XYZ file of C-alpha atoms in Angstrom:
528
model
C 22.544 18.503 -1.735
C 24.150 21.471 -3.450
C 22.265 24.351 -4.970
C 21.411 23.802 -8.639
C 21.097 20.012 -8.401
C 18.175 18.563 -10.374
C 15.964 15.474 -9.992
C 13.349 14.289 -12.483
C 10.124 12.573 -11.296
C 7.582 10.867 -13.570
C 3.918 10.709 -12.487
C 1.775 8.157 -14.341
C -2.020 8.115 -14.120
C -4.739 5.716 -15.152
C -8.387 6.591 -14.576
C -11.824 5.213 -15.401
C -10.440 1.850 -16.509
C -13.909 0.369 -15.882
C -12.698 -3.205 -15.692
C -10.972 -3.199 -19.081
C -8.027 -5.527 -18.550
C -7.923 -7.199 -21.947
C -8.030 -5.633 -25.404
C -11.340 -7.112 -26.515
C -14.928 -6.236 -27.276
C -16.916 -8.723 -25.214
C -19.844 -8.507 -27.623
C -17.929 -10.347 -30.337
C -14.435 -10.945 -28.857
C -12.831 -8.770 -31.508
C -9.623 -6.947 -30.600
C -9.767 -3.339 -29.385
C -6.898 -0.977 -28.673
C -7.478 -0.427 -24.987
C -7.045 -2.083 -21.610
C -4.551 -2.621 -18.823
C -2.671 -5.273 -20.818
C -1.497 -2.500 -23.178
C -1.198 0.135 -20.459
C 1.163 -2.282 -18.692
C 3.565 -2.176 -21.644
C 3.590 1.617 -21.566
C 4.149 1.716 -17.802
C 7.139 -0.618 -18.039
C 8.705 1.521 -20.765
C 8.306 4.668 -18.681
C 9.813 3.040 -15.590
C 12.819 1.949 -17.672
C 13.370 5.610 -18.555
C 13.053 6.900 -14.988
C 12.928 4.891 -11.768
C 11.721 7.996 -9.888
C 8.079 7.356 -10.592
C 4.638 7.632 -9.020
C 1.932 5.353 -10.401
C -1.680 6.209 -9.503
C -5.113 4.947 -10.462
C -7.711 7.675 -10.152
C -10.860 5.597 -9.655
C -13.723 3.798 -11.415
C -11.479 0.778 -11.684
C -13.342 -2.362 -10.619
C -16.638 -2.141 -12.562
C -17.607 -2.052 -16.220
C -16.866 -5.272 -18.136
C -18.201 -8.840 -18.057
C -15.032 -10.098 -16.334
C -15.562 -7.711 -13.403
C -19.312 -8.386 -13.322
C -18.717 -12.132 -13.277
C -16.197 -11.790 -10.466
C -18.387 -9.547 -8.304
C -21.719 -11.275 -8.816
C -20.868 -14.929 -9.410
C -17.388 -15.965 -8.270
C -15.571 -13.579 -5.930
C -13.653 -16.113 -3.865
C -10.228 -15.322 -5.302
C -8.319 -12.072 -5.676
C -10.096 -9.462 -7.783
C -8.664 -9.732 -11.338
C -8.185 -5.982 -11.759
C -6.427 -5.709 -8.401
C -4.244 -8.653 -9.348
C -2.989 -6.635 -12.333
C -2.407 -3.437 -10.353
C -0.516 -5.376 -7.684
C 1.656 -6.862 -10.432
C 2.398 -3.376 -11.767
C 3.298 -2.044 -8.289
C 0.872 0.833 -8.186
C 1.581 3.349 -5.444
C -2.045 4.183 -4.677
C -5.594 4.265 -6.011
C -8.444 6.682 -5.396
C -12.027 5.686 -4.667
C -14.308 6.486 -7.621
C -18.094 6.518 -7.662
C -18.324 3.184 -9.493
C -16.229 1.470 -6.810
C -19.445 1.278 -4.761
C -21.575 -0.348 -7.486
C -21.055 -3.916 -6.309
C -21.632 -3.077 -2.671
C -19.571 -2.470 0.449
C -18.427 -6.075 0.886
C -16.802 -6.272 -2.534
C -15.151 -2.880 -2.106
C -13.755 -3.722 1.326
C -12.385 -6.974 -0.096
C -10.736 -5.014 -2.928
C -9.090 -2.631 -0.468
C -7.823 -5.545 1.624
C -6.427 -7.388 -1.409
C -4.548 -4.359 -2.735
C -0.809 -4.149 -2.038
C -1.196 -0.361 -2.311
C -3.354 2.036 -0.272
C -6.719 3.395 -1.413
C -7.087 7.113 -0.792
C -10.072 9.364 -0.220
C -9.784 12.196 2.253
C -13.402 13.322 1.973
C -15.342 10.047 2.321
C -15.909 9.856 6.054
C -17.317 7.140 8.302
C -20.162 8.616 10.320
C -19.495 6.506 13.420
C -15.739 7.097 13.718
C -15.157 10.338 11.804
C -12.242 8.622 10.026
C -11.599 8.284 6.322
C -13.468 5.360 4.758
C -10.271 3.838 3.398
C -8.227 4.751 6.448
C -5.935 7.011 4.425
C -6.231 10.531 3.086
C -2.755 10.702 1.569
C 0.626 9.057 1.189
C 4.122 10.531 1.075
C 6.681 9.042 -1.285
C 10.375 9.837 -0.893
C 12.902 9.969 -3.722
C 16.649 10.459 -4.089
C 18.197 13.420 -2.320
C 15.360 13.330 0.218
C 12.727 14.785 -2.102
C 9.218 14.136 -0.767
C 6.007 14.031 -2.813
C 2.619 14.119 -1.118
C -0.278 12.387 -2.888
C -3.770 13.331 -1.677
C -6.883 11.417 -2.738
C -10.305 13.034 -3.192
C -13.627 11.762 -4.541
C -16.601 13.515 -6.095
C -19.085 14.347 -3.351
C -22.034 13.688 -5.685
C -22.122 9.919 -5.113
C -25.254 9.936 -2.882
C -27.213 11.269 -5.870
C -26.419 8.102 -7.849
C -25.573 5.163 -5.651
C -27.795 2.573 -4.005
C -28.199 3.886 -0.422
C -27.419 0.429 0.975
C -23.993 0.526 -0.667
C -22.952 3.765 1.057
C -24.734 3.389 4.382
C -22.891 5.130 7.214
C -20.733 7.258 4.916
C -20.595 11.019 4.454
C -19.314 12.520 1.221
C -17.786 15.836 2.168
C -16.778 18.817 0.049
C -13.440 17.965 -1.632
C -12.429 21.626 -1.827
C -12.679 22.162 1.930
C -10.922 18.874 2.686
C -8.181 19.680 0.171
C -7.503 22.964 1.991
C -7.021 21.036 5.228
C -4.865 18.217 3.902
C -2.706 20.203 1.464
C -1.763 22.452 4.365
C -0.787 19.376 6.409
C 1.279 18.032 3.525
C 3.108 21.347 3.155
C 3.527 22.355 6.805
C 3.653 19.060 8.711
C 4.974 16.533 6.209
C 7.209 19.172 4.592
C 6.715 17.747 1.108
C 8.369 19.314 -1.921
C 5.638 18.349 -4.393
C 1.854 18.150 -3.884
C -0.181 15.927 -6.193
C -3.957 15.915 -5.727
C -5.720 12.898 -7.251
C -9.389 13.780 -7.608
C -11.984 11.395 -8.958
C -13.970 14.212 -10.414
C -13.642 16.438 -13.425
C -13.282 20.012 -14.622
C -16.552 21.931 -14.405
C -15.462 25.024 -16.333
C -13.745 25.822 -19.592
C -10.060 25.650 -18.665
C -9.152 28.687 -20.765
C -12.101 31.007 -20.105
C -13.423 29.852 -16.727
C -16.986 29.736 -18.042
C -19.145 26.852 -16.744
C -19.470 23.940 -19.155
C -22.097 22.198 -17.025
C -24.627 22.859 -14.299
C -22.484 23.526 -11.203
C -23.954 20.817 -8.991
C -20.701 19.916 -7.258
C -20.232 16.684 -9.199
C -17.059 18.092 -10.763
C -14.934 20.631 -8.872
C -11.499 20.414 -10.469
C -11.440 24.047 -11.554
C -12.545 25.156 -8.092
C -9.811 23.053 -6.472
C -7.150 24.798 -8.537
C -8.554 28.249 -7.856
C -9.332 27.955 -4.137
C -6.713 25.598 -2.701
C -3.200 26.961 -2.299
C -0.187 24.680 -2.610
C -1.269 22.198 -5.305
C 1.329 21.485 -8.012
C -0.479 18.817 -10.034
C -4.177 17.875 -10.250
C -4.896 14.405 -11.623
C -8.563 14.174 -12.618
C -11.009 11.649 -14.038
C -14.715 10.796 -13.988
C -15.604 12.739 -17.138
C -13.676 10.418 -19.503
C -12.083 13.469 -21.134
C -8.616 13.804 -22.651
C -6.866 16.724 -20.945
C -3.139 17.455 -21.037
C -0.871 20.429 -21.525
C -3.258 22.657 -19.577
C -2.919 24.694 -16.397
C -5.444 26.279 -14.072
C -4.019 28.910 -11.731
C -0.538 27.515 -12.481
C -1.649 23.983 -11.489
C -0.860 21.264 -14.034
C -4.080 19.413 -14.953
C -4.301 15.910 -16.458
C -7.144 13.553 -17.419
C -6.440 10.384 -19.449
C -9.854 9.404 -20.822
C -11.254 5.954 -20.082
C -10.989 2.187 -20.610
C -7.205 2.182 -20.675
C -6.933 3.907 -24.028
C -4.321 6.350 -22.722
C -1.779 6.581 -19.936
C -1.469 10.033 -18.410
C 2.074 11.264 -17.836
C 3.507 14.297 -16.057
C 7.273 14.671 -15.998
C 8.585 17.112 -13.392
C 12.132 18.329 -12.912
C 12.920 19.745 -9.474
C 15.886 22.014 -8.876
C 17.529 22.689 -5.522
C 17.447 26.337 -4.432
C 18.925 27.707 -1.213
C 16.240 26.282 1.063
C 13.917 24.106 -1.012
C 13.246 22.145 -4.172
C 11.460 24.064 -6.904
C 9.847 22.921 -10.175
C 12.065 24.150 -12.993
C 10.718 22.103 -15.892
C 7.586 20.116 -16.698
C 6.002 18.067 -19.441
C 2.425 16.778 -19.538
C 1.134 14.345 -22.150
C -1.172 11.445 -22.927
C 0.405 8.207 -24.149
C -1.967 6.296 -26.432
C -2.076 2.492 -26.448
C -2.738 2.508 -30.184
C -0.279 0.074 -31.747
C 1.147 -0.915 -28.351
C 1.841 -4.635 -27.812
C -0.146 -6.408 -25.112
C 1.700 -7.580 -22.012
C 1.462 -11.383 -22.095
C 2.064 -11.533 -18.345
C -1.149 -9.581 -17.722
C -3.067 -11.904 -20.039
C -1.744 -14.925 -18.106
C -2.607 -13.350 -14.745
C -6.311 -13.210 -15.605
C -6.636 -16.259 -17.874
C -8.595 -18.313 -15.339
C -11.028 -15.459 -14.760
C -11.367 -14.805 -18.477
C -12.045 -18.452 -19.325
C -14.846 -18.599 -16.766
C -16.257 -15.297 -17.988
C -16.290 -16.423 -21.612
C -18.121 -19.623 -20.677
C -20.645 -17.579 -18.703
C -21.147 -15.134 -21.574
C -22.277 -17.989 -23.797
C -24.605 -19.550 -21.223
C -28.313 -18.754 -21.800
C -29.796 -16.533 -19.093
C -33.365 -16.443 -20.329
C -35.724 -16.909 -23.240
C -37.566 -14.627 -25.627
C -41.101 -15.608 -26.536
C -41.682 -14.122 -29.959
C -39.315 -12.235 -32.252
C -36.861 -9.693 -30.814
C -34.240 -9.931 -33.556
C -33.135 -7.099 -35.838
C -33.491 -7.890 -39.526
C -33.520 -4.356 -40.929
C -32.173 -1.442 -38.821
C -34.233 1.086 -40.782
C -37.407 -0.857 -40.083
C -36.607 -0.673 -36.355
C -36.356 3.111 -36.629
C -39.588 3.778 -38.526
C -42.079 1.865 -36.387
C -42.313 0.499 -32.872
C -40.184 -2.599 -32.371
C -40.079 -5.317 -29.654
C -36.344 -4.841 -28.903
C -36.620 -1.068 -28.412
C -39.847 -1.407 -26.448
C -38.172 -3.967 -24.183
C -35.130 -1.777 -23.426
C -37.425 1.151 -22.650
C -39.462 -1.094 -20.339
C -36.293 -2.066 -18.465
C -35.310 1.582 -18.060
C -38.778 2.450 -16.773
C -38.820 -0.493 -14.367
C -35.550 0.387 -12.637
C -36.047 4.156 -12.678
C -39.720 4.464 -11.765
C -40.281 6.921 -14.629
C -43.187 6.359 -17.003
C -41.544 7.998 -20.034
C -38.319 6.622 -21.534
C -36.149 6.890 -24.616
C -33.381 4.750 -26.070
C -31.660 4.087 -29.385
C -30.599 1.257 -31.648
C -26.939 2.084 -31.235
C -25.521 0.371 -34.286
C -26.707 -1.063 -37.582
C -24.827 -4.200 -36.538
C -27.056 -4.766 -33.495
C -28.475 -8.278 -33.958
C -31.315 -8.115 -31.436
C -32.056 -10.966 -29.039
C -32.424 -14.582 -30.199
C -34.844 -16.987 -28.512
C -32.140 -18.136 -26.074
C -30.483 -15.008 -24.684
C -26.924 -14.943 -23.396
C -24.934 -12.173 -21.746
C -22.970 -11.869 -24.966
C -26.225 -11.055 -26.773
C -26.856 -8.272 -24.288
C -23.439 -6.632 -24.680
C -23.708 -7.052 -28.466
C -26.829 -4.901 -28.498
C -26.209 -2.514 -25.625
C -22.664 -1.676 -26.606
C -21.978 1.407 -24.471
C -21.213 1.547 -20.730
C -24.136 3.904 -20.103
C -25.962 4.459 -16.860
C -29.405 6.041 -16.466
C -30.669 9.411 -15.349
C -34.206 10.562 -14.671
C -34.481 14.246 -15.522
C -37.403 16.639 -15.129
C -38.177 18.408 -18.391
C -41.079 20.303 -19.937
C -43.329 19.073 -22.694
C -41.712 21.497 -25.130
C -38.333 19.847 -24.416
C -39.792 16.461 -25.327
C -41.160 17.867 -28.580
C -37.842 19.544 -29.392
C -36.015 16.264 -28.722
C -38.402 14.392 -31.008
C -37.755 16.950 -33.740
C -34.014 16.438 -33.267
C -34.506 12.670 -33.654
C -36.760 13.213 -36.669
C -33.915 15.053 -38.409
C -32.249 11.628 -38.684
C -34.176 11.174 -41.933
C -33.732 13.051 -45.179
C -36.895 14.788 -46.363
C -38.943 12.125 -48.104
C -39.417 12.681 -51.812
C -40.357 9.179 -52.878
C -38.487 5.888 -53.132
C -36.439 4.582 -50.214
C -36.286 6.300 -46.855
C -32.784 7.737 -46.485
C -30.659 8.747 -43.513
C -29.625 12.389 -43.217
C -25.932 12.609 -44.181
C -25.213 14.514 -40.946
C -25.862 11.261 -39.068
C -23.431 9.323 -41.300
C -20.345 11.543 -41.624
C -17.673 12.131 -40.469
C -18.702 9.078 -38.447
C -21.931 7.028 -38.124
C -24.212 8.460 -35.438
C -27.155 6.058 -35.474
C -27.051 6.175 -31.677
C -28.345 9.750 -31.856
C -31.801 8.700 -33.065
C -34.055 8.001 -30.095
C -37.293 6.068 -29.813
C -39.695 6.701 -26.948
C -42.073 4.779 -24.721
C -44.748 6.304 -22.467
C -45.891 8.866 -25.040
C -47.728 8.459 -28.354
C -46.284 10.256 -31.345
C -46.126 10.342 -35.129
C -43.273 11.744 -37.226
C -43.939 12.811 -40.827
C -40.679 12.872 -42.790
C -42.287 14.520 -45.817
C -42.265 17.729 -43.804
C -39.320 20.061 -43.235
C -36.884 19.422 -40.376
C -38.245 21.017 -37.222
C -41.877 20.556 -38.266
C -42.145 16.772 -38.397
C -43.872 15.835 -35.125
C -47.521 15.768 -36.182
C -48.916 13.937 -33.152
C -47.716 14.017 -29.541
C -49.859 12.701 -26.689
C -49.458 11.569 -23.092
C -52.087 9.265 -21.596
C -54.524 9.968 -24.406
C -54.298 13.759 -24.288
C -52.087 16.281 -26.123
C -48.771 16.718 -24.325
C -48.770 19.949 -22.288
C -45.833 22.012 -23.547
C -45.423 23.834 -20.193
C -45.993 20.897 -17.845
C -42.995 19.091 -16.341
C -42.467 15.370 -16.935
C -39.940 12.914 -15.512
C -38.094 11.063 -18.287
C -35.471 8.316 -18.029
C -32.629 8.187 -20.543
C -28.962 7.244 -20.638
C -26.420 9.545 -19.035
C -24.915 10.551 -22.376
C -28.225 11.823 -23.662
C -29.190 13.440 -20.357
C -26.011 15.520 -20.560
C -27.001 16.843 -23.972
C -24.913 14.390 -25.985
C -25.820 14.145 -29.659
C -26.895 17.802 -29.828
C -29.823 17.204 -27.491
C -29.136 20.510 -25.778
C -32.726 20.724 -24.483
C -31.764 18.113 -21.869
C -28.828 20.065 -20.453
C -29.019 21.791 -17.074
C -32.321 20.200 -16.076
C -33.009 18.823 -12.636
C -31.708 15.278 -12.160
C -34.409 13.512 -10.162
C -32.607 10.190 -9.902
C -29.525 8.449 -11.240
C -29.149 4.695 -11.609
C -25.398 4.099 -11.738
C -25.445 0.417 -12.700
C -24.654 -0.090 -16.379
C -27.774 -0.512 -18.488
C -26.430 -3.815 -19.857
C -26.391 -5.139 -16.291
C -29.935 -3.898 -15.710
C -31.119 -5.718 -18.841
C -29.417 -8.929 -17.710
C -30.911 -8.670 -14.226
C -34.373 -8.060 -15.666
C -34.189 -11.212 -17.806
C -32.647 -13.320 -15.033
C -35.413 -12.327 -12.622
C -38.193 -13.288 -15.059
C -36.754 -16.179 -17.060
C -38.928 -15.670 -20.137
C -39.611 -12.323 -21.789
C -42.467 -11.855 -24.219
C -41.716 -9.738 -27.278
C -44.435 -7.087 -27.324
C -45.256 -3.983 -29.334
C -47.867 -1.419 -28.323
C -47.371 0.693 -31.460
C -47.152 3.976 -29.549
C -45.127 5.638 -32.319
C -44.424 5.508 -36.045
C -42.762 7.352 -38.894
C -44.965 8.245 -41.874
C -44.650 10.138 -45.163
C -47.142 11.691 -47.604
């Protein structure tokens, strides 16, 4: 090849698909602009433009929707539906994410076997053999003119802090930075690749522009550190955080993260130019391609029709009964005094976490509650987010501060109807940022000024100790400070339950058959 020749390569990334194949909301079967069926259309268009392509999934692929739950827990005889789609799209590789382990080792091994592409993870090691769990740390893909691209897979090392120990028995989760140093060197010096792409199921732990930490540096996310400490990386494909990152560089490394649920396809376009002795990047473009307005691929819909039909039938099959009333008639009423639905969700969180204090929210004013005969569709209609749980250790003053934040949901009462603070309504509704608690007794007086509304706060019959530490279970969004609950940030995570809360609720009902709607009236909202 003569000096000055150029070759363009397109790298396409999906990440954190979480089982979203079809463009629907399983709570009501309404259309949503997301999913692999729309991503497929985008992928095909990009391949038409440039046949020199690399197509990677960056993890958290096989868990997260009723169709994947039904497959894993009820009918896993056939090929996994998500893998069936990726095989159809001719993916080059996938990376192990933390949620790949949620259904257990048997399901994951079956997924790996069914895939027509390799699964990569250089830093998940089998204790007995010392080999990579998936059998592969990297792949090398060759293009025209002999250009070679090395693709290295890495996984967040933080998985043992979340996952069921039985699901990861015999595995060691090593430091991705140290393993990247080893394998990038091999790719450069042994494989003689011209382009190094690191696919890391983990996120960016620091502000990309300033380098300041944006989270407690536990090692869950080490993308910034990878770029700073590992020589020889050209592109870092990230995930795990569900962020939208494009057009950014860290230490001259191109960084990409395409969000979640198949709402965007990540794209990096690289042009390599031949110099005297090697190929060198001379041009680059990094962007996120939204599926908004993109037509669904009918072939993908047909591929999973049998699975979807069975899932829909299962969603409408009763899984248990409610004795009493757990329906939602008035969302405001649910938020001003203890309610059977909220108390039940808090009980579930406490049961599976072992914590004796819990908080949760009524996420939407459209939440219907549970009818007397509960189906899975009822569960996903009420618990609408793919949250997991964290138990964090916080002080009594943090609990009080969080209650004051929740109490700001209401406008100061001056007579008439109770009204919602406009800050919780615009620019978008934020009803999910008002929490209700179990395991403590409290009273909120909305006639008082914001910040001074918690007029009673007790734990086991005594005033809550502001300096004592308590273990509290809440969803992962809230535990990270989401919704301006900054008092929860950077606290010790005692335990993480990585199964979706909707699955925990379903399991709780299935195990017991009949659930009694109860209210212990541990909290209320009052006014003068």
